[in-house]
PDB file of C-alpha atoms in Angstrom:
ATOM      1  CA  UNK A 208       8.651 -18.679  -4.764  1.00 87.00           C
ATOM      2  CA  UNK A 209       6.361 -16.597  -7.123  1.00 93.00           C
ATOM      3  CA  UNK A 210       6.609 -13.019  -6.730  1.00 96.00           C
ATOM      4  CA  UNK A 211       8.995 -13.030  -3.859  1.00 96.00           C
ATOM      5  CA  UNK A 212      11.689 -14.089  -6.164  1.00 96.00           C
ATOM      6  CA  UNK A 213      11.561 -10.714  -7.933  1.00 96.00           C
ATOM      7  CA  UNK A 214      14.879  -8.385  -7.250  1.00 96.00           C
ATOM      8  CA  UNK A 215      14.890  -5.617  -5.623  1.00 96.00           C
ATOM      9  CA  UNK A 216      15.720  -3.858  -8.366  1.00 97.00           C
ATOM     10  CA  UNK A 217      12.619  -5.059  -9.733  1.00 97.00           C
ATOM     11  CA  UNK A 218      10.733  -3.857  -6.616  1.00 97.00           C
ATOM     12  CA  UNK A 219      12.444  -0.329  -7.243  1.00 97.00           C
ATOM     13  CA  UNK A 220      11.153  -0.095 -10.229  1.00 96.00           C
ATOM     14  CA  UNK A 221       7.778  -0.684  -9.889  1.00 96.00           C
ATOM     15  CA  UNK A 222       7.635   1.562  -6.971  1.00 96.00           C
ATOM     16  CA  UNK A 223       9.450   4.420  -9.010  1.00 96.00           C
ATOM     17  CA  UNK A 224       6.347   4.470 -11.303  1.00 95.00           C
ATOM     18  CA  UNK A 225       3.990   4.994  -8.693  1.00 94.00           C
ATOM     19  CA  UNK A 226       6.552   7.742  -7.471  1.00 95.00           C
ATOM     20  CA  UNK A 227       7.660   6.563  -4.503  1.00 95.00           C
ATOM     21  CA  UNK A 228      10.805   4.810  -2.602  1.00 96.00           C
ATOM     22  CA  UNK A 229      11.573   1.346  -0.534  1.00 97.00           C
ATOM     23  CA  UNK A 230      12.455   2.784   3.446  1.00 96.00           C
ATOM     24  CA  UNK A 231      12.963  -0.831   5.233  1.00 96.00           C
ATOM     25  CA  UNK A 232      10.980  -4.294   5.518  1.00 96.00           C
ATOM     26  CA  UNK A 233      10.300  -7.420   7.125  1.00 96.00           C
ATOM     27  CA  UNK A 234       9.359 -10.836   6.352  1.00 97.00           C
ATOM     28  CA  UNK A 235       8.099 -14.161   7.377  1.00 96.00           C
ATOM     29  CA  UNK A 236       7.645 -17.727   5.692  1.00 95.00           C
ATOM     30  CA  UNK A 237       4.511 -16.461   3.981  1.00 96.00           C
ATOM     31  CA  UNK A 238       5.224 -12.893   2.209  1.00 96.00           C
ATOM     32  CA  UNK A 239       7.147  -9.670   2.766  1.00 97.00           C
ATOM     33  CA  UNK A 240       6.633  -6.451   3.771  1.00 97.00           C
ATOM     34  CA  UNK A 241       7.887  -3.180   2.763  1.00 97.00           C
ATOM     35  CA  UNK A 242       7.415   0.757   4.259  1.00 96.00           C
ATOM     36  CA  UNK A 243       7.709   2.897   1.467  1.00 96.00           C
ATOM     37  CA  UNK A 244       7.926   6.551   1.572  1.00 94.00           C
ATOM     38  CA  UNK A 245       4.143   7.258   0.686  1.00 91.00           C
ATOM     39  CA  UNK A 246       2.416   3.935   2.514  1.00 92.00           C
ATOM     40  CA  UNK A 247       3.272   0.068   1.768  1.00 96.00           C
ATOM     41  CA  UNK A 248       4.404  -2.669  -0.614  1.00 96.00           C
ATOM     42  CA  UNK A 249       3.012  -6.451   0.544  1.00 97.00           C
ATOM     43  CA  UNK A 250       4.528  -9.038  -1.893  1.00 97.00           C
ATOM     44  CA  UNK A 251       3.581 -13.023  -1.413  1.00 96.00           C
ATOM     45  CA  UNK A 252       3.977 -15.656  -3.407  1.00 95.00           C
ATOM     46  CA  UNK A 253       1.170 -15.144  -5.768  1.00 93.00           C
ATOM     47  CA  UNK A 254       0.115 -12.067  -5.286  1.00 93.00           C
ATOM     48  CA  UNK A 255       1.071  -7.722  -4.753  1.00 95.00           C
ATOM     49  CA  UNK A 256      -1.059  -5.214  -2.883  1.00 95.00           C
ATOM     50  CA  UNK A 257       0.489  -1.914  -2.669  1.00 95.00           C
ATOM     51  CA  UNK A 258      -0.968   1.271  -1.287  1.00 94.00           C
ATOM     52  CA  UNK A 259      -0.113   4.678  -1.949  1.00 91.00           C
ATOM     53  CA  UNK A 260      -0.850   8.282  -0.235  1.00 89.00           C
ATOM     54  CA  UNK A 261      -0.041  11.641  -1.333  1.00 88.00           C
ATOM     55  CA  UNK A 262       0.070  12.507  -5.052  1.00 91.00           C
ATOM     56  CA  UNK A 263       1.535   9.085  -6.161  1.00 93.00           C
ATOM     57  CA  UNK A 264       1.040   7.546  -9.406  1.00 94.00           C
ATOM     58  CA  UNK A 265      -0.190   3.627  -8.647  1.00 94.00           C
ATOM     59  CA  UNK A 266      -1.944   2.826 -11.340  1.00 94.00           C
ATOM     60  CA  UNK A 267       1.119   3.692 -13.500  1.00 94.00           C
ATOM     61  CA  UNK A 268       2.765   0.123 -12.038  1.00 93.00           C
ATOM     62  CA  UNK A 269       0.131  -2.080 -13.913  1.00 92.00           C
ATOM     63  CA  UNK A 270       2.021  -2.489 -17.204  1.00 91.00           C
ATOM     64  CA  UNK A 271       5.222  -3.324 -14.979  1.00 94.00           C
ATOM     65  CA  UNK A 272       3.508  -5.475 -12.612  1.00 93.00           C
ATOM     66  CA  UNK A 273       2.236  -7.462 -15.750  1.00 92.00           C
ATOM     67  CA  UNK A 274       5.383  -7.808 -17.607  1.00 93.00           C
ATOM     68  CA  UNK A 275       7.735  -8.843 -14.534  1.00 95.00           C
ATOM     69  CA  UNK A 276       4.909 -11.673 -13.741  1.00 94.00           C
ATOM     70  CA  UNK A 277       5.651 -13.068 -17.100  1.00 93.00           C
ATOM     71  CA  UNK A 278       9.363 -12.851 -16.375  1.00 94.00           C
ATOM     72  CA  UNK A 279       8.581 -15.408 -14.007  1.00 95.00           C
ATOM     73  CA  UNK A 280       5.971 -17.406 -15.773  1.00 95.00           C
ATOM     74  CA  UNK A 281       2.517 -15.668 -14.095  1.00 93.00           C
ATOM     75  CA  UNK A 282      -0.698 -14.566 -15.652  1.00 90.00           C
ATOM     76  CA  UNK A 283      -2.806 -11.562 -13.971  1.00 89.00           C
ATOM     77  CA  UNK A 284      -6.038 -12.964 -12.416  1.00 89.00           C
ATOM     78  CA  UNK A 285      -7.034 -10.429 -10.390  1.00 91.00           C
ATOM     79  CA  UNK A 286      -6.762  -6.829 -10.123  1.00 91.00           C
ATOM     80  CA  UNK A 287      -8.545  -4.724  -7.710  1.00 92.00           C
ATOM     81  CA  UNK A 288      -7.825  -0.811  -7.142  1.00 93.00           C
ATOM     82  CA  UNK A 289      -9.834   1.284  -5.190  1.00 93.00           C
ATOM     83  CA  UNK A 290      -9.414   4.754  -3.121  1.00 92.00           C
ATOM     84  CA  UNK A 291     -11.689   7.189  -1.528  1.00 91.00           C
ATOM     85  CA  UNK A 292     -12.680  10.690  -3.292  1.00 90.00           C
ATOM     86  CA  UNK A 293      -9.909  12.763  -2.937  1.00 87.00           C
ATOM     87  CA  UNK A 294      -9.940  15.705  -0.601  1.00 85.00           C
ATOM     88  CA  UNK A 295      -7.622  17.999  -3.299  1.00 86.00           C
ATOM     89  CA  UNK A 296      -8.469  16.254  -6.527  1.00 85.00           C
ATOM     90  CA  UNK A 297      -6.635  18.956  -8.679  1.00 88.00           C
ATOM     91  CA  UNK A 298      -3.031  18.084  -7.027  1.00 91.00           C
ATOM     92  CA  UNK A 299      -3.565  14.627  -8.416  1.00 92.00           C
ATOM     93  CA  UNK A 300      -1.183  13.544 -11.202  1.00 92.00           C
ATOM     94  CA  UNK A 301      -1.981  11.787 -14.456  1.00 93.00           C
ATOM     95  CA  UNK A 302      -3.998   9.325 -14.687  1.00 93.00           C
ATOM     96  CA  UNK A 303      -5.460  10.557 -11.419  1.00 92.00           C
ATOM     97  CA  UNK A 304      -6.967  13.331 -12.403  1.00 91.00           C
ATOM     98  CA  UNK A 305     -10.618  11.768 -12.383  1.00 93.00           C
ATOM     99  CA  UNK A 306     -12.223   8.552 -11.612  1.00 93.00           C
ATOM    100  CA  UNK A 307     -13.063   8.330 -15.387  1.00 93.00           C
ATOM    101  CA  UNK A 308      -9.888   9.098 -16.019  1.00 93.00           C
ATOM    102  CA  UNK A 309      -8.272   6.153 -14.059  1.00 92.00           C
ATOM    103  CA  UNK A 310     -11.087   3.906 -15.928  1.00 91.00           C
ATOM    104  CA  UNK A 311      -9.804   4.838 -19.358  1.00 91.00           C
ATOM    105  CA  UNK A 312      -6.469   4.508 -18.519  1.00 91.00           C
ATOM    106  CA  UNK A 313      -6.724   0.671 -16.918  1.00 90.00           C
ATOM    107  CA  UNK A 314      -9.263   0.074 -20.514  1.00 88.00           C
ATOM    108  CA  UNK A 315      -6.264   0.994 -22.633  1.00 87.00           C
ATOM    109  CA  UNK A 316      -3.908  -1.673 -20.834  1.00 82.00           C
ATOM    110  CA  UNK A 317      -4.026  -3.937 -23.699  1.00 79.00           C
ATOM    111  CA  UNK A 318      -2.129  -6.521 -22.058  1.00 75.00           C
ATOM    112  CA  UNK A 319      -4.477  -6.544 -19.017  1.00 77.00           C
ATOM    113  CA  UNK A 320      -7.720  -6.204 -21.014  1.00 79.00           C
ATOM    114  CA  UNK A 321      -7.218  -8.874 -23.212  1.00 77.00           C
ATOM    115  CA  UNK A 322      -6.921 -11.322 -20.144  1.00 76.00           C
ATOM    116  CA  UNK A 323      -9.676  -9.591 -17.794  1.00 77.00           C
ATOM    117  CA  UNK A 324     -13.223  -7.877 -18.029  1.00 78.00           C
ATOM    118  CA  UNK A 325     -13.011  -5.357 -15.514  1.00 86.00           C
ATOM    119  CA  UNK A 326     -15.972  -2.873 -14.221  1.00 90.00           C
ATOM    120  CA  UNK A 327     -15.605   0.364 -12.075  1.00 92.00           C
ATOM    121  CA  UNK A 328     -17.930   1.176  -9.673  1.00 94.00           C
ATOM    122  CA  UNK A 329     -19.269   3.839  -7.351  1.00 94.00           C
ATOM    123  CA  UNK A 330     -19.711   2.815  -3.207  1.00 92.00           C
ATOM    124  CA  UNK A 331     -21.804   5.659  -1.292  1.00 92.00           C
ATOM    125  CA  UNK A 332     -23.405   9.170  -1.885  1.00 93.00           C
ATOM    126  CA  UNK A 333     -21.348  11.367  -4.594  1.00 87.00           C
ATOM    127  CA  UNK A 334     -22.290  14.334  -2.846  1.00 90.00           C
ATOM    128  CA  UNK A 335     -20.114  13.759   0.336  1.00 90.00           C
ATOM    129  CA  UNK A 336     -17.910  11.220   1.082  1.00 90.00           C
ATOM    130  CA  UNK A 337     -17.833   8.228  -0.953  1.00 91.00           C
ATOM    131  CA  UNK A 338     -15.443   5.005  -2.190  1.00 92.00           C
ATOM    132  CA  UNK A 339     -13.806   4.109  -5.975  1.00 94.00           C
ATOM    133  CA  UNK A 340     -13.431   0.601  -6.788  1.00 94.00           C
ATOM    134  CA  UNK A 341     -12.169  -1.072 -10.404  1.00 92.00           C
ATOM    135  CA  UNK A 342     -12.431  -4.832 -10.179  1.00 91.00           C
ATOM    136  CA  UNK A 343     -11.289  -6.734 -12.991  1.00 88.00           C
ATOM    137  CA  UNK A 344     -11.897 -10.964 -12.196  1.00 85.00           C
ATOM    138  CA  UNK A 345     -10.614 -14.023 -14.053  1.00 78.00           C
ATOM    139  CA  UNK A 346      -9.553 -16.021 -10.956  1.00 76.00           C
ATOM    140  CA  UNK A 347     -10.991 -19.673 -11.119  1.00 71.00           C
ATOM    141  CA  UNK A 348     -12.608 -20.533  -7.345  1.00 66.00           C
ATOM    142  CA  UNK A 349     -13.604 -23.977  -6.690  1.00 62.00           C
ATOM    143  CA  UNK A 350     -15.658 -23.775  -4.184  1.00 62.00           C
ATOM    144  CA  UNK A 351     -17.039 -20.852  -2.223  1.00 60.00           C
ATOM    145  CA  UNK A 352     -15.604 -21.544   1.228  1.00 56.00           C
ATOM    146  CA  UNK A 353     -12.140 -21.372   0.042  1.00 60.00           C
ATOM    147  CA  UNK A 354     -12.316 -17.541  -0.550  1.00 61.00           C
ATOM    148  CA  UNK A 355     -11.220 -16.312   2.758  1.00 68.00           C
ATOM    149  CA  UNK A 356      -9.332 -13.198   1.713  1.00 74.00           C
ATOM    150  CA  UNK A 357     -11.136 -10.307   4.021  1.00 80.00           C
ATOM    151  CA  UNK A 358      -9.221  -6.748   4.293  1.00 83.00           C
ATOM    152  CA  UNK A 359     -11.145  -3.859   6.539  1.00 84.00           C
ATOM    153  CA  UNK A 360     -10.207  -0.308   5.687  1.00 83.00           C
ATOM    154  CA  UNK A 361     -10.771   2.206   8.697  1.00 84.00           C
ATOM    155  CA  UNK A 362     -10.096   6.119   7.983  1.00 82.00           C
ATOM    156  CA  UNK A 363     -10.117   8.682  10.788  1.00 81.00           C
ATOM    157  CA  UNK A 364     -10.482  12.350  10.353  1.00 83.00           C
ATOM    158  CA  UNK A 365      -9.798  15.234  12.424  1.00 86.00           C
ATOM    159  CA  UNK A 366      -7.563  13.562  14.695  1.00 88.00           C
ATOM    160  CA  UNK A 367      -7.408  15.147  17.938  1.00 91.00           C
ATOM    161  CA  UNK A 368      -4.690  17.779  18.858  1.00 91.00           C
ATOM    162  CA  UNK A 369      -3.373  15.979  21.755  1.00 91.00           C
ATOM    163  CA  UNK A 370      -3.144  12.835  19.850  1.00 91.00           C
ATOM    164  CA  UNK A 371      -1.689  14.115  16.871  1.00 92.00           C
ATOM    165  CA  UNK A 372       0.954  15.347  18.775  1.00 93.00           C
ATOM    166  CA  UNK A 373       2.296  11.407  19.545  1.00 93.00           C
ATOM    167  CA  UNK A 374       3.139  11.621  15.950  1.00 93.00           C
ATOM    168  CA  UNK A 375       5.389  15.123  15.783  1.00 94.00           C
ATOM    169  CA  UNK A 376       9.252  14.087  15.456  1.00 92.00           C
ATOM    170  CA  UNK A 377      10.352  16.862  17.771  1.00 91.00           C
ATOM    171  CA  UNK A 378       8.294  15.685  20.621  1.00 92.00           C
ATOM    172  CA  UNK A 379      10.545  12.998  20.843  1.00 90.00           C
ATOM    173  CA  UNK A 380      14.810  13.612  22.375  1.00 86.00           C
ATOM    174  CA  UNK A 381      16.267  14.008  18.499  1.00 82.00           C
ATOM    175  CA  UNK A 382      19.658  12.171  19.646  1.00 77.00           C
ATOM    176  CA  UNK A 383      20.347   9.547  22.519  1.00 80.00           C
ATOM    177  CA  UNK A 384      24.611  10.196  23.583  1.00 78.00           C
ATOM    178  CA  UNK A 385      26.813  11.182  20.582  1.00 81.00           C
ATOM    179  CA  UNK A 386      27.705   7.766  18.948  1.00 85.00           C
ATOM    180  CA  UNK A 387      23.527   7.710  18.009  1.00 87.00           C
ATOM    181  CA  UNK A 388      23.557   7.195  14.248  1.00 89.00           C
ATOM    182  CA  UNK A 389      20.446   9.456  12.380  1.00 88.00           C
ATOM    183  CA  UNK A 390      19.131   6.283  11.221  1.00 89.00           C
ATOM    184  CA  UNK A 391      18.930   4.628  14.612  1.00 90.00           C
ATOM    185  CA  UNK A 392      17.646   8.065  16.202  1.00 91.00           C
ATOM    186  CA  UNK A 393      14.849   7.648  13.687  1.00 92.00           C
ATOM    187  CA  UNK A 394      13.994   3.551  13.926  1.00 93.00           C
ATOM    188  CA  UNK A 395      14.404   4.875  17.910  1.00 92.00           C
ATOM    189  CA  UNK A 396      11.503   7.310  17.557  1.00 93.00           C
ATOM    190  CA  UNK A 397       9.729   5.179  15.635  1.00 94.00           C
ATOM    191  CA  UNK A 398       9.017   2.676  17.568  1.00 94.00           C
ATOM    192  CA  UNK A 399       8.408   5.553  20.332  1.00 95.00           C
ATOM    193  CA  UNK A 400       6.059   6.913  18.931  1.00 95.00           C
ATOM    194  CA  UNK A 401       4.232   2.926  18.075  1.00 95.00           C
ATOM    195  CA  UNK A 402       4.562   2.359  21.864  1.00 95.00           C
ATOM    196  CA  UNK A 403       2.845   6.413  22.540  1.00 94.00           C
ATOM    197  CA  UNK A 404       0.144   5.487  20.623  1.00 92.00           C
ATOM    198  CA  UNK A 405      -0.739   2.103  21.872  1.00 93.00           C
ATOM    199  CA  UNK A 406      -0.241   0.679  18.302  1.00 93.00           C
ATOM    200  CA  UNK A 407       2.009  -2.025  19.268  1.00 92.00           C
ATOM    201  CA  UNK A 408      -0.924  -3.376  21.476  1.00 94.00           C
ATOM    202  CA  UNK A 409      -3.322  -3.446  18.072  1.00 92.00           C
ATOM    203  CA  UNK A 410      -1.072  -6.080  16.549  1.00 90.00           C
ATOM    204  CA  UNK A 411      -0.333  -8.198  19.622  1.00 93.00           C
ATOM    205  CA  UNK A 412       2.018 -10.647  18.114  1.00 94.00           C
ATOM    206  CA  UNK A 413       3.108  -9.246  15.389  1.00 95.00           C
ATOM    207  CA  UNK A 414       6.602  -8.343  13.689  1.00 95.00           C
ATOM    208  CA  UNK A 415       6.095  -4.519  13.816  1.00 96.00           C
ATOM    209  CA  UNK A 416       8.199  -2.059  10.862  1.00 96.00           C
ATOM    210  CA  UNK A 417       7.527   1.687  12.067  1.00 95.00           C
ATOM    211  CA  UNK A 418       8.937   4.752  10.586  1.00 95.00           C
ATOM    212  CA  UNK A 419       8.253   8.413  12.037  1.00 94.00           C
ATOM    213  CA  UNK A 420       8.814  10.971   9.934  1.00 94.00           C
ATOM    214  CA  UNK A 421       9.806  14.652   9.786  1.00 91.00           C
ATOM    215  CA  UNK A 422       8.454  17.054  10.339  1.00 92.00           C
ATOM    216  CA  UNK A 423       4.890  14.763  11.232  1.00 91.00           C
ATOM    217  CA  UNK A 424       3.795  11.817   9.755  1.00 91.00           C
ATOM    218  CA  UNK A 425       4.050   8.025  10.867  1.00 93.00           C
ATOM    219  CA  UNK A 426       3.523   4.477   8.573  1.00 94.00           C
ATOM    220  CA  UNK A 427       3.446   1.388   9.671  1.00 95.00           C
ATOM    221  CA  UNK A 428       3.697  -2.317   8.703  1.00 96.00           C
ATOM    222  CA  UNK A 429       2.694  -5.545  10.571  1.00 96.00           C
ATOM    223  CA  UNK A 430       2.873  -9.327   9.672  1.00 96.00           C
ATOM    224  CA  UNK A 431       1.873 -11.914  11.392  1.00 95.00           C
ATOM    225  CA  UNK A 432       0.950 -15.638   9.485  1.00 93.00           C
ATOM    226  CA  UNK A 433      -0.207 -14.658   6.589  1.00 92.00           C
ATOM    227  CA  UNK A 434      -2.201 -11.088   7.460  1.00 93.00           C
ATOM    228  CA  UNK A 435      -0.561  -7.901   7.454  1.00 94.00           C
ATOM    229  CA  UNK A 436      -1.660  -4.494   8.878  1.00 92.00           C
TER     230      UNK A 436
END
């Protein structure tokens, strides 16, 4: 139904513009999940959040989020993007460069502008630390109870040594007997390092897609009902 009827090349697309790549999934009856190589892809029937790390390009997938949604007979509604202030700003590709910059690049969407009035705004003290949001609103809500959408972002920073260390690939055996594929040595170590970490016991419940990578780094998807983490 809705968006999940979109192809995976469709899917491959719109995660090529924001310069990164599909690794695995899972679903359930209400939406699917995907890892991707910098963060996560959530599609559901009637609506896409995807979230990007690194030096990716996500606000490069609007145009291409808006055409294949009239492929398929939808009209944006609703767009929200925000991020923190970015701790090397100058690696940052177009139209990252600046927050200003990602304003003026969502204001000369025509296709999106035409439908929605959308505002940028600043959360917290521009000398240190501080959060970037662009909403842009034309959903119709009947009554206020029915808006029960709630997402909580938590960011950590200098993790400690001995914890990081859960999440370094060769602190894990690299290959279980010779007939262990690469592949399964890494969906292995994956869900090693889930278990390490006590993540699996964050999500009680929940179908749980993990992916380690090399030569440190771990990512994470997990659905349960509707919610994902």
């Amino acid at each position: 139904v809705g968006l999940r009827t979109l192809s995976r090349p469709d899917l491959d697309r719109i995660c090529a513009r924001a310069r990164c790549t599909i690794l695995s999934s899972v679903s359930n009856r209400y939406l699917d999940a995907y890892v991707l190589s910098e963060s996560s892809l959530f599609v559901y029937p009637y609506m896409v959040v995807l979230k990007t790390c690194g030096t990716t390009t996500l606000l490069r997938c609007v145009a291409v989020l808006i055409e294949l949604g009239r492929k398929i007979g939808l009209e944006i509604d609703w767009l929200g993007y925000n991020r923190k202030n970015f701790s090397f700003p100058g690696d940052q590709m177009f139209p990252h460069g600046s927050f200003h910059q990602e304003m003026e690049y969502l204001y000369s969407h025509r296709n999106l502008c035409e439908r929605l009035n959308g505002n940028g705004y600043t959360l917290g003290p521009v000398t240190s630390d501080h959060w970037f949001v662009f909403v842009a609103d034309h959903t119709k809500r009947y009554a206020e109870d029915n808006d029960t959408d709630r997402v909580l972002n938590i960011m950590m920073f200098d993790i400690d040594e001995t914890v990081a260390k859960k999440f370094y690939y060769d602190q894990y055996e690299a290959r279980i007997g010779p007939d262990e594929t690469e592949e399964e040595a890494t969906k292995r170590i994956s869900m090693e390092q889930t278990k390490s970490a006590g993540i699996d016991q964050l999500v009680p419940g929940a179908s749980i897609d993990p992916r380690a990578f090399e030569p440190c780094g771990y990512s994470m998807n997990a659905i349960l009902f509707r919610s994902y983490s």
